[in-house]
Coordinates of C-alpha atoms in Angstrom, one line a residue:
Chain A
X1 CA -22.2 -8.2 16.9
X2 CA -21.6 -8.0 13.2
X3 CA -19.2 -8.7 10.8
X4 CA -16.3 -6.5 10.2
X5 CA -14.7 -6.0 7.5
X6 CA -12.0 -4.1 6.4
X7 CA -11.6 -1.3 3.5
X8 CA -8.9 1.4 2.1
X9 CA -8.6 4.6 4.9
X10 CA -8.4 6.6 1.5
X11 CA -9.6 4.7 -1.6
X12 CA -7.1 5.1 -4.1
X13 CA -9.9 4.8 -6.9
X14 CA -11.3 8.0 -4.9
X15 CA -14.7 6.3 -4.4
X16 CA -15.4 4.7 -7.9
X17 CA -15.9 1.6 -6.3
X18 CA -13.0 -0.4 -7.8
X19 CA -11.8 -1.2 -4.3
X20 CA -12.2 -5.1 -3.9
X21 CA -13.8 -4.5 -0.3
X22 CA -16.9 -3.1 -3.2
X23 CA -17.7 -7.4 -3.5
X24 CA -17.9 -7.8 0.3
X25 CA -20.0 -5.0 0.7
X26 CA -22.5 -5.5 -2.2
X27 CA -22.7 -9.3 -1.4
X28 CA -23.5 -8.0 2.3
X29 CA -26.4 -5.4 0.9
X30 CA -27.9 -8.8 -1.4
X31 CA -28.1 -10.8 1.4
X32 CA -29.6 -8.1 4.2
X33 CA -26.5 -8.9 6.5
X34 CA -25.5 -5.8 8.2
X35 CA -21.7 -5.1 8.6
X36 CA -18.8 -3.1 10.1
X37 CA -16.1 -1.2 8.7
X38 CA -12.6 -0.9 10.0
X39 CA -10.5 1.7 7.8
X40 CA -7.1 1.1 7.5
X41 CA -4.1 3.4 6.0
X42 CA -1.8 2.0 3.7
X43 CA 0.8 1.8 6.3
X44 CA -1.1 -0.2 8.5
X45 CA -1.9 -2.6 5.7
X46 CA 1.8 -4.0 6.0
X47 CA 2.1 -4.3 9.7
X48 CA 2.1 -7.9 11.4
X49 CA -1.8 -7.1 13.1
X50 CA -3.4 -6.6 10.0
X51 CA -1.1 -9.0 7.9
X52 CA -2.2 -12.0 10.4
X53 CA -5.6 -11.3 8.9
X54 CA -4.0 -10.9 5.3
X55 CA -1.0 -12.1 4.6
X56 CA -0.8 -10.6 1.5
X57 CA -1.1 -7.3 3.3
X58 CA -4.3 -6.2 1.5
X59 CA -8.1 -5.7 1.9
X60 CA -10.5 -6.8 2.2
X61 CA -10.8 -9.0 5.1
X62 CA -13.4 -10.7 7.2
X63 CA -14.0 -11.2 11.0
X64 CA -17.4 -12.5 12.1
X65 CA -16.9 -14.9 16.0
X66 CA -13.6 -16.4 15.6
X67 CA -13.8 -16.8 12.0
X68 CA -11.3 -14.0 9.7
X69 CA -10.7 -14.6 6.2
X70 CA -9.1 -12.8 3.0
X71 CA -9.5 -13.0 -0.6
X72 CA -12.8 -10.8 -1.3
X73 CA -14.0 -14.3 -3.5
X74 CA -13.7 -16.4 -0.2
X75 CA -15.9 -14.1 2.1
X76 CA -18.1 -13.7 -1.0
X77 CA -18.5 -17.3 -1.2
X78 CA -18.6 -17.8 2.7
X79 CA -21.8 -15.4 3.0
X80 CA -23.0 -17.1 0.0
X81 CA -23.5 -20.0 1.6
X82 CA -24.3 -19.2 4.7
X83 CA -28.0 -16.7 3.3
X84 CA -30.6 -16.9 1.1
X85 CA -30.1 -14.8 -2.7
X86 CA -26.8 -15.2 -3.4
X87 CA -26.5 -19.3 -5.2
X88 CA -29.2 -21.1 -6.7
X89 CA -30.7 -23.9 -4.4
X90 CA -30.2 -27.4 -6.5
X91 CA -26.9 -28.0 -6.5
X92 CA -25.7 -28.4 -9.8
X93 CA -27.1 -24.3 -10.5
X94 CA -25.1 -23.8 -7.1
X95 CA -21.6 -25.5 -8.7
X96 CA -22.0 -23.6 -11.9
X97 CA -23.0 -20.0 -10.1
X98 CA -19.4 -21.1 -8.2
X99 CA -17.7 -21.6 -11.4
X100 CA -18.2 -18.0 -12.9
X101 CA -16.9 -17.3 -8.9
X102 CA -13.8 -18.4 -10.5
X103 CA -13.9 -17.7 -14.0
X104 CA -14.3 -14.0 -13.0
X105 CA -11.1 -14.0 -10.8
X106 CA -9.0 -16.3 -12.6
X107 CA -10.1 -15.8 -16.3
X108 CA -11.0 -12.7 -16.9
X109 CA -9.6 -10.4 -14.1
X110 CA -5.9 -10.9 -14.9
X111 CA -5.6 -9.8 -18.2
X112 CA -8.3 -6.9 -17.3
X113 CA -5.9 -5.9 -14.2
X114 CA -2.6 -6.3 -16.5
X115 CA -4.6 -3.8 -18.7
X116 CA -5.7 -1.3 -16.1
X117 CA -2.2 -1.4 -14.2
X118 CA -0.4 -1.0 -17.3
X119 CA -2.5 1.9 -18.4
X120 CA -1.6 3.5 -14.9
X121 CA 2.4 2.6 -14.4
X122 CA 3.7 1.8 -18.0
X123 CA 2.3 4.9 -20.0
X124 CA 5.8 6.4 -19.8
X125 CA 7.4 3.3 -20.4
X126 CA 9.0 3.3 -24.3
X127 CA 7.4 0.3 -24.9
X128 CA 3.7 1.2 -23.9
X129 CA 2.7 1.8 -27.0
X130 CA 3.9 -0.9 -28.5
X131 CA 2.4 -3.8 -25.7
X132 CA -0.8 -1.5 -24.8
X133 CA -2.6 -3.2 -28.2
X134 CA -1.6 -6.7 -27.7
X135 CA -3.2 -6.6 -23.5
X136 CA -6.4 -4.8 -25.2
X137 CA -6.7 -7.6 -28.1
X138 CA -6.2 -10.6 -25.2
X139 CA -9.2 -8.5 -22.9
X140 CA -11.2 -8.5 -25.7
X141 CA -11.0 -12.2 -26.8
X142 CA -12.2 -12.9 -23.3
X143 CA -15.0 -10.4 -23.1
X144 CA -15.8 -11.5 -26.8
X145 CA -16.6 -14.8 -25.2
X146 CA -18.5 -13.7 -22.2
X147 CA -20.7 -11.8 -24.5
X148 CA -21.0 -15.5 -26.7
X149 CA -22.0 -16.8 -23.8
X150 CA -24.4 -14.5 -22.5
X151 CA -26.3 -14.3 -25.5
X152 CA -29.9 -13.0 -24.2
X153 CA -30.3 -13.5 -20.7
X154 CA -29.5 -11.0 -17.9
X155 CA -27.5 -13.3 -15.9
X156 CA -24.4 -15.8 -16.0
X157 CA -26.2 -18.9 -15.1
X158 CA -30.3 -18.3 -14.3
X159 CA -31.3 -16.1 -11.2
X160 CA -28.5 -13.4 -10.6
X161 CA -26.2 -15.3 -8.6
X162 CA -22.4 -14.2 -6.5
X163 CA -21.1 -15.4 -10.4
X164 CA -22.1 -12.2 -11.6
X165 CA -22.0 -10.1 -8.5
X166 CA -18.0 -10.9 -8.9
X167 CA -17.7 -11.0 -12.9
X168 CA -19.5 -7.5 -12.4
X169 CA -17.0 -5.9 -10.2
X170 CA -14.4 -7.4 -12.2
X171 CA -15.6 -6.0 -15.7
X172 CA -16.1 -2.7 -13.8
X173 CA -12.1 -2.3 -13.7
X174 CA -12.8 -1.3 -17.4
X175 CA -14.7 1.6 -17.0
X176 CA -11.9 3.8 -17.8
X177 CA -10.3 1.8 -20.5
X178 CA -12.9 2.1 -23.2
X179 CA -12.7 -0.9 -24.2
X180 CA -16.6 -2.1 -23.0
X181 CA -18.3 0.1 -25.1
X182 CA -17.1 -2.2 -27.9
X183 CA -19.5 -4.9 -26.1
X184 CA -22.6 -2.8 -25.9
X185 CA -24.4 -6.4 -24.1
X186 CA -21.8 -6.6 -21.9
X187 CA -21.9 -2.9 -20.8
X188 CA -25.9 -3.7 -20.3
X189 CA -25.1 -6.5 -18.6
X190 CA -22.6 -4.1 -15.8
X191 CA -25.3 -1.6 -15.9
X192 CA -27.9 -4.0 -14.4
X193 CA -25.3 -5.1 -12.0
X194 CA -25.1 -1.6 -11.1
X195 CA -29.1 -0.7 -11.1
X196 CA -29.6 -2.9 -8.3
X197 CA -30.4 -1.8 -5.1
X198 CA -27.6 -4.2 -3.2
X199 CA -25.4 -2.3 -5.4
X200 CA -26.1 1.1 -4.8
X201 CA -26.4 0.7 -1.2
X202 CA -22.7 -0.7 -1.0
X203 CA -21.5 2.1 -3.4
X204 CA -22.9 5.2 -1.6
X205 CA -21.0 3.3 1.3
X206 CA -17.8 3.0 0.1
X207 CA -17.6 6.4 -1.5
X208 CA -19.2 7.9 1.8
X209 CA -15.5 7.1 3.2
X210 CA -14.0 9.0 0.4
X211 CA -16.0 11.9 0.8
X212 CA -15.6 11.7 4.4
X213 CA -19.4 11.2 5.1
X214 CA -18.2 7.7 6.4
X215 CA -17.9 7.0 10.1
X216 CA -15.4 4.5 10.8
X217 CA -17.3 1.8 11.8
X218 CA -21.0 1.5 9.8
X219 CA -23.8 -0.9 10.4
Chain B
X1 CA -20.4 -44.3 -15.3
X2 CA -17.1 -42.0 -13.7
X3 CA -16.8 -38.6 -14.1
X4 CA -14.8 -37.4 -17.6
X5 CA -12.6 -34.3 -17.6
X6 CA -11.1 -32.9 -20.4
X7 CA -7.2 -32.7 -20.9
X8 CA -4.9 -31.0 -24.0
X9 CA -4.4 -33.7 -26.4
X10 CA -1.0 -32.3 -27.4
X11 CA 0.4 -31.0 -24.0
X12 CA 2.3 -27.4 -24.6
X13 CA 4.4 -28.5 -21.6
X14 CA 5.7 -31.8 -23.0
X15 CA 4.2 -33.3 -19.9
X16 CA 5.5 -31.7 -17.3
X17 CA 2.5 -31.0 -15.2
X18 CA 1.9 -27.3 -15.9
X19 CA -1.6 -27.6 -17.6
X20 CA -4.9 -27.3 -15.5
X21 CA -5.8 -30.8 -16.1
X22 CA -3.5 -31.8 -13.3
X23 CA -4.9 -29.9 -10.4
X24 CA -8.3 -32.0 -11.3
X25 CA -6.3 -34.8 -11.8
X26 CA -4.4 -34.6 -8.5
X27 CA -7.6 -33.8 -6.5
X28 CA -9.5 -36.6 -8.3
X29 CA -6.5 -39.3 -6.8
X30 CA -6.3 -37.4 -3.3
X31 CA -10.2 -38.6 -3.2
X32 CA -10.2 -41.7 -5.0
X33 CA -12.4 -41.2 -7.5
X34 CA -11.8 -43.1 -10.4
X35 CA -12.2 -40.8 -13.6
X36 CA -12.1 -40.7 -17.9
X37 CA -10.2 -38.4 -19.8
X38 CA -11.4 -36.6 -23.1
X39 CA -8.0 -35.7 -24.9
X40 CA -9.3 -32.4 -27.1
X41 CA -7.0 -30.3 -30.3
X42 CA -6.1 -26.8 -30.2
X43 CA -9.0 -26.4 -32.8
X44 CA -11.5 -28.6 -31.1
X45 CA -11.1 -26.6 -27.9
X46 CA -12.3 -23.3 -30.1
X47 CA -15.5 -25.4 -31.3
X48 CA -19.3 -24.6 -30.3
X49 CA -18.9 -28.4 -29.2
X50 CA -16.4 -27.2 -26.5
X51 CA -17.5 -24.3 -25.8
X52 CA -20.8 -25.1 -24.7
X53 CA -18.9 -27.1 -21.9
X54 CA -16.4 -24.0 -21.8
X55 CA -17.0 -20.8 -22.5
X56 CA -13.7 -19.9 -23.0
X57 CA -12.4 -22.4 -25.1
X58 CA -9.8 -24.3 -22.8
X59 CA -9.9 -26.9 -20.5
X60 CA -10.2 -28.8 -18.3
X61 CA -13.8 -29.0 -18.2
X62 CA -15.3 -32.2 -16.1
X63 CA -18.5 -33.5 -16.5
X64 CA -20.4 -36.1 -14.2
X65 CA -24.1 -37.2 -15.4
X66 CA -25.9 -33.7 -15.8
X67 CA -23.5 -31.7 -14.4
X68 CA -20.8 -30.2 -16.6
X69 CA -18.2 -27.5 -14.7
X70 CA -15.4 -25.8 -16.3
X71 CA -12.6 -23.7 -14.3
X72 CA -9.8 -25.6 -12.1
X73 CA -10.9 -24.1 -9.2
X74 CA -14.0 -24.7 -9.7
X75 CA -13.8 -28.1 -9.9
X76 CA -11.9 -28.7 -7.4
X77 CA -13.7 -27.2 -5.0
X78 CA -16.6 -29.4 -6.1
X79 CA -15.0 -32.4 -5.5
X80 CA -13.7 -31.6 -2.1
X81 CA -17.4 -30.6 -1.6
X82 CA -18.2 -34.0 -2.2
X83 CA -16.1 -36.2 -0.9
X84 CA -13.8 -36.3 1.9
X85 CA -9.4 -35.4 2.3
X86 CA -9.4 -31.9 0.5
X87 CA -11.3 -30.1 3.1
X88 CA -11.3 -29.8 7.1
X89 CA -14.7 -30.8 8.4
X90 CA -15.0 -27.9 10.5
X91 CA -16.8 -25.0 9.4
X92 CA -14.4 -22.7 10.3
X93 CA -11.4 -24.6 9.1
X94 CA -13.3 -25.3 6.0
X95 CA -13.7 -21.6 5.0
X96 CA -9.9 -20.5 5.6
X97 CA -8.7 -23.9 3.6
X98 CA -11.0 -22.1 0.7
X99 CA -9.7 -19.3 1.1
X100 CA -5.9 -20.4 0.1
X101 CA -7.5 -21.5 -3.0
X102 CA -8.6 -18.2 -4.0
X103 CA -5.4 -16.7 -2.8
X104 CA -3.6 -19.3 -4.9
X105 CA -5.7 -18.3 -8.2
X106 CA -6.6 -15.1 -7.1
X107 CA -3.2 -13.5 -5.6
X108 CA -0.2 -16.0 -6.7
X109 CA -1.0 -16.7 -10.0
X110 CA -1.4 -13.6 -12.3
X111 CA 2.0 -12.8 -11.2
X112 CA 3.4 -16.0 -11.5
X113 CA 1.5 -16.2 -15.6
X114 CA 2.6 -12.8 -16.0
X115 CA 6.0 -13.6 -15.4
X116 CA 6.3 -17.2 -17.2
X117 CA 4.0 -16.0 -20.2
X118 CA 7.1 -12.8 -20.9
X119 CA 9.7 -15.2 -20.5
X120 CA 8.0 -17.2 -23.3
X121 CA 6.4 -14.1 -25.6
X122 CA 8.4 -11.5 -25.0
X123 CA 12.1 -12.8 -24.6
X124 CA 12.5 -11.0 -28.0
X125 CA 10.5 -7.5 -27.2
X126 CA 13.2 -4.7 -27.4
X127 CA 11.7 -4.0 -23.4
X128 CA 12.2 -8.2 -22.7
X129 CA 15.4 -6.7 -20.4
X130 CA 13.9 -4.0 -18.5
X131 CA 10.6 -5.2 -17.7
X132 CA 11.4 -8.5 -16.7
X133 CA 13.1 -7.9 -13.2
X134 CA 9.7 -5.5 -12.4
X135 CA 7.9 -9.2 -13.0
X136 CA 10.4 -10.9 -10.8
X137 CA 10.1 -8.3 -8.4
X138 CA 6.3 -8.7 -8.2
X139 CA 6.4 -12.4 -7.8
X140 CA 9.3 -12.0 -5.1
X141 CA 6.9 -10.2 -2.9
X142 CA 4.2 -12.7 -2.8
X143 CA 6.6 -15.8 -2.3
X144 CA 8.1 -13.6 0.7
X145 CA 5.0 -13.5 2.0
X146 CA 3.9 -16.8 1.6
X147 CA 7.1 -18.4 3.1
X148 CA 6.4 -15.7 6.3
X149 CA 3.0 -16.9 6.6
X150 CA 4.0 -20.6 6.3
X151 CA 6.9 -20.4 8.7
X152 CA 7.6 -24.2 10.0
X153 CA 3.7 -25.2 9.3
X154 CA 4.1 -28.0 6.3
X155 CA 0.5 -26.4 5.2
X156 CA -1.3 -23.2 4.6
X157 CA -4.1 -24.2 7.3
X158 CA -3.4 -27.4 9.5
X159 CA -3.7 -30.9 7.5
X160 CA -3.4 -30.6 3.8
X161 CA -6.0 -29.5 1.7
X162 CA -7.4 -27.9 -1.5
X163 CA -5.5 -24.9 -0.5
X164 CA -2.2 -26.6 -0.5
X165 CA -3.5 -29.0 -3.5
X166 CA -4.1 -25.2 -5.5
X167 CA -0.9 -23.3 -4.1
X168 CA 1.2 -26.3 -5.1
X169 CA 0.1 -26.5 -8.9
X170 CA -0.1 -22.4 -9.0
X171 CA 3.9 -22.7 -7.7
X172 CA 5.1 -25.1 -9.6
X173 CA 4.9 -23.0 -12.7
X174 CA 7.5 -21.1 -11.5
X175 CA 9.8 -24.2 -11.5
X176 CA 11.9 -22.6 -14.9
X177 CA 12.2 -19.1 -13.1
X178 CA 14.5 -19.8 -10.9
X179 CA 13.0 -18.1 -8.5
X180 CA 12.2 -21.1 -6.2
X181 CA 15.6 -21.3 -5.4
X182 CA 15.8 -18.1 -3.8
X183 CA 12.9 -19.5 -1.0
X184 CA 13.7 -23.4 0.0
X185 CA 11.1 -23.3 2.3
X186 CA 8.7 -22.7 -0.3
X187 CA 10.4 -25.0 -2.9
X188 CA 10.1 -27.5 0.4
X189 CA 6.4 -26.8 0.2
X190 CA 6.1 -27.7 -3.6
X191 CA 8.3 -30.7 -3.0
X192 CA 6.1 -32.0 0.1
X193 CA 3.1 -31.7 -2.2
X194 CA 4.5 -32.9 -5.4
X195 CA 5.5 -36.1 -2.9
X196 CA 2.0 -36.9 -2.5
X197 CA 1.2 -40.3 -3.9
X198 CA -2.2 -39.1 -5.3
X199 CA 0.2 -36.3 -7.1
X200 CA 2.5 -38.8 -8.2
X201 CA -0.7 -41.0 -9.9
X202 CA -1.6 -37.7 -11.7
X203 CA 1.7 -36.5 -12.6
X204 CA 2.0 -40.0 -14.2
X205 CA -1.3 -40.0 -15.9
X206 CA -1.0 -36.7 -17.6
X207 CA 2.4 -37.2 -18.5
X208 CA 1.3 -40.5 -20.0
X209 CA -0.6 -38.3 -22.6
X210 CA 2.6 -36.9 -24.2
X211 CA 4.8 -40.2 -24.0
X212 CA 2.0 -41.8 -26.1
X213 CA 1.3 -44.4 -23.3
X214 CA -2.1 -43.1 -22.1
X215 CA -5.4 -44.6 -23.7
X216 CA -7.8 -41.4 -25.1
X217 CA -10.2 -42.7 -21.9
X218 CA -8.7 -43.8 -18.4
X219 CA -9.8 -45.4 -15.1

């Protein structure tokens, strides 16, 4: 038996990969741990079966045994620990790979998602114009920082690590908003995220299910 | 030699236990470990000196002989790595407990900062009046379906843990919304939590820092 986990029945993103069930899968692909897929519609999402998995009434989610989990960092983190490639073995490299876990979801994702979501639901608004500069200024002091940080190396903290598998997917969200070709070493940085082969692998999967090439339930 | 973390030297809250110092304070009583406190400026925070512990430029950051973390969650899960009361012992347990502290960073709070950030910035934005209840809205469907989750359960996964320890601190910014008010079974939760003596030691301590009775480094 392998894992399942759970994805959009159509990706809103049609296939682009912004999906957060993308973090899961690639994180699957580094470590060699085949998985299943369980589509679900929209409508499902909010019903009491798949809401005692989530109960936030989103994807993805987890179910390996009698273990299920939610929040795409925790099942990250869980596989993480549990095989080889994903944290560094000494474990003061493993607590700092686990703290740019967090500082991707809880630094720099929310002002990039108040970004994206206002580009897609407040462009009519009569304000938008007005507020669309000030969310761009507060993304780019944070990417402004990441790219500080970063300096030279390829990676977030040594050996590519789930720190930049998730601050990856996260700085993906801004593919559309322009705003990363402004940090040419952080859209390097994506782009070898991207090149590797854990990446494409969960890609061609999650966009197979947008072009229908998917079947339901992959291993 | 204890641990030191780092803590606003001014608090923008006048003490009321909204910064990120006091989740690492709170977990850091909850565990007994005894701990220093490095109060930093505004302008010290944006220094190479502080940086280099946080990339970012906030805090807190915590540092304990070579290892220096930054991120609240971060840090908190380190500590309930290491010692025991913030995390089941079982594997399975242990997972789900982690996963409530990602939903707590990951799903509650942008919503939640969203919302109290406007009501600070924006109060005076010609759209303050139209876009806040849109805010509201958004942070009235994930208390909804955190008090269905919760039903009669005083935690998110059996005993307390660095779940509830997360939720609790995330919540608690909400306490000038209003919006607690409208679920007393969550404002139960943050009251259970915030009636922890380890909460009370750390409420106390940070607060300490604005009266003026705190010494700069603390046991």
């Amino acid at each position: 038996m392998h894992p399942t986990i759970t994805a959009f029945e159509r990706s809103p993103d049609r296939g682009r990969g912004q999906a957060r069930d993308m973090r899961v899968r690639w994180a699957l692909e580094e470590v060699g741990q085949p998985y299943d897929v369980r589509l679900v519609s929209f409508e499902a999402m909010k019903q009491p079966a798949h809401r005692a998995l989530h109960p936030f009434g989103q994807i993805p989610t987890y179910e390996d045994g009698d273990l299920a989990l939610f929040e795409s960092g925790a099942i990250v983190l869980h596989l993480a620990e549990r095989h080889d490639g994903l944290l560094p073995k000494d474990s003061n490299g493993r607590a700092r790979a686990i703290a740019w876990m967090f500082a991707a979801l809880s630094t720099m994702e929310p002002p990039i998602v108040e970004l994206t979501m206002a580009m897609l639901v407040e462009r009519d608004k009569s304000w938008y114009a007005e507020r669309l500069p000030l969310l761009q200024d507060r993304v780019r002091i944070r990417l402004g920082e990441l790219s500080r940080r970063l300096g030279k190396a390829d990676w977030l903290a040594g050996a590519f690590s789930a720190g930049d598998l998730m601050m990856v997917t996260v700085l993906r969200r801004l593919n559309t908003s322009g705003l990363l070709d402004e940090y040419p070493d952080i859209a390097a940085y994506v782009a070898r995220g991207e090149a590797r082969p854990a990446f494409r692998r969960a890609f061609d999967a999650q966009l197979a299910v947008f072009t229908g090439a998917a079947r339901s339930s992959q291993s």
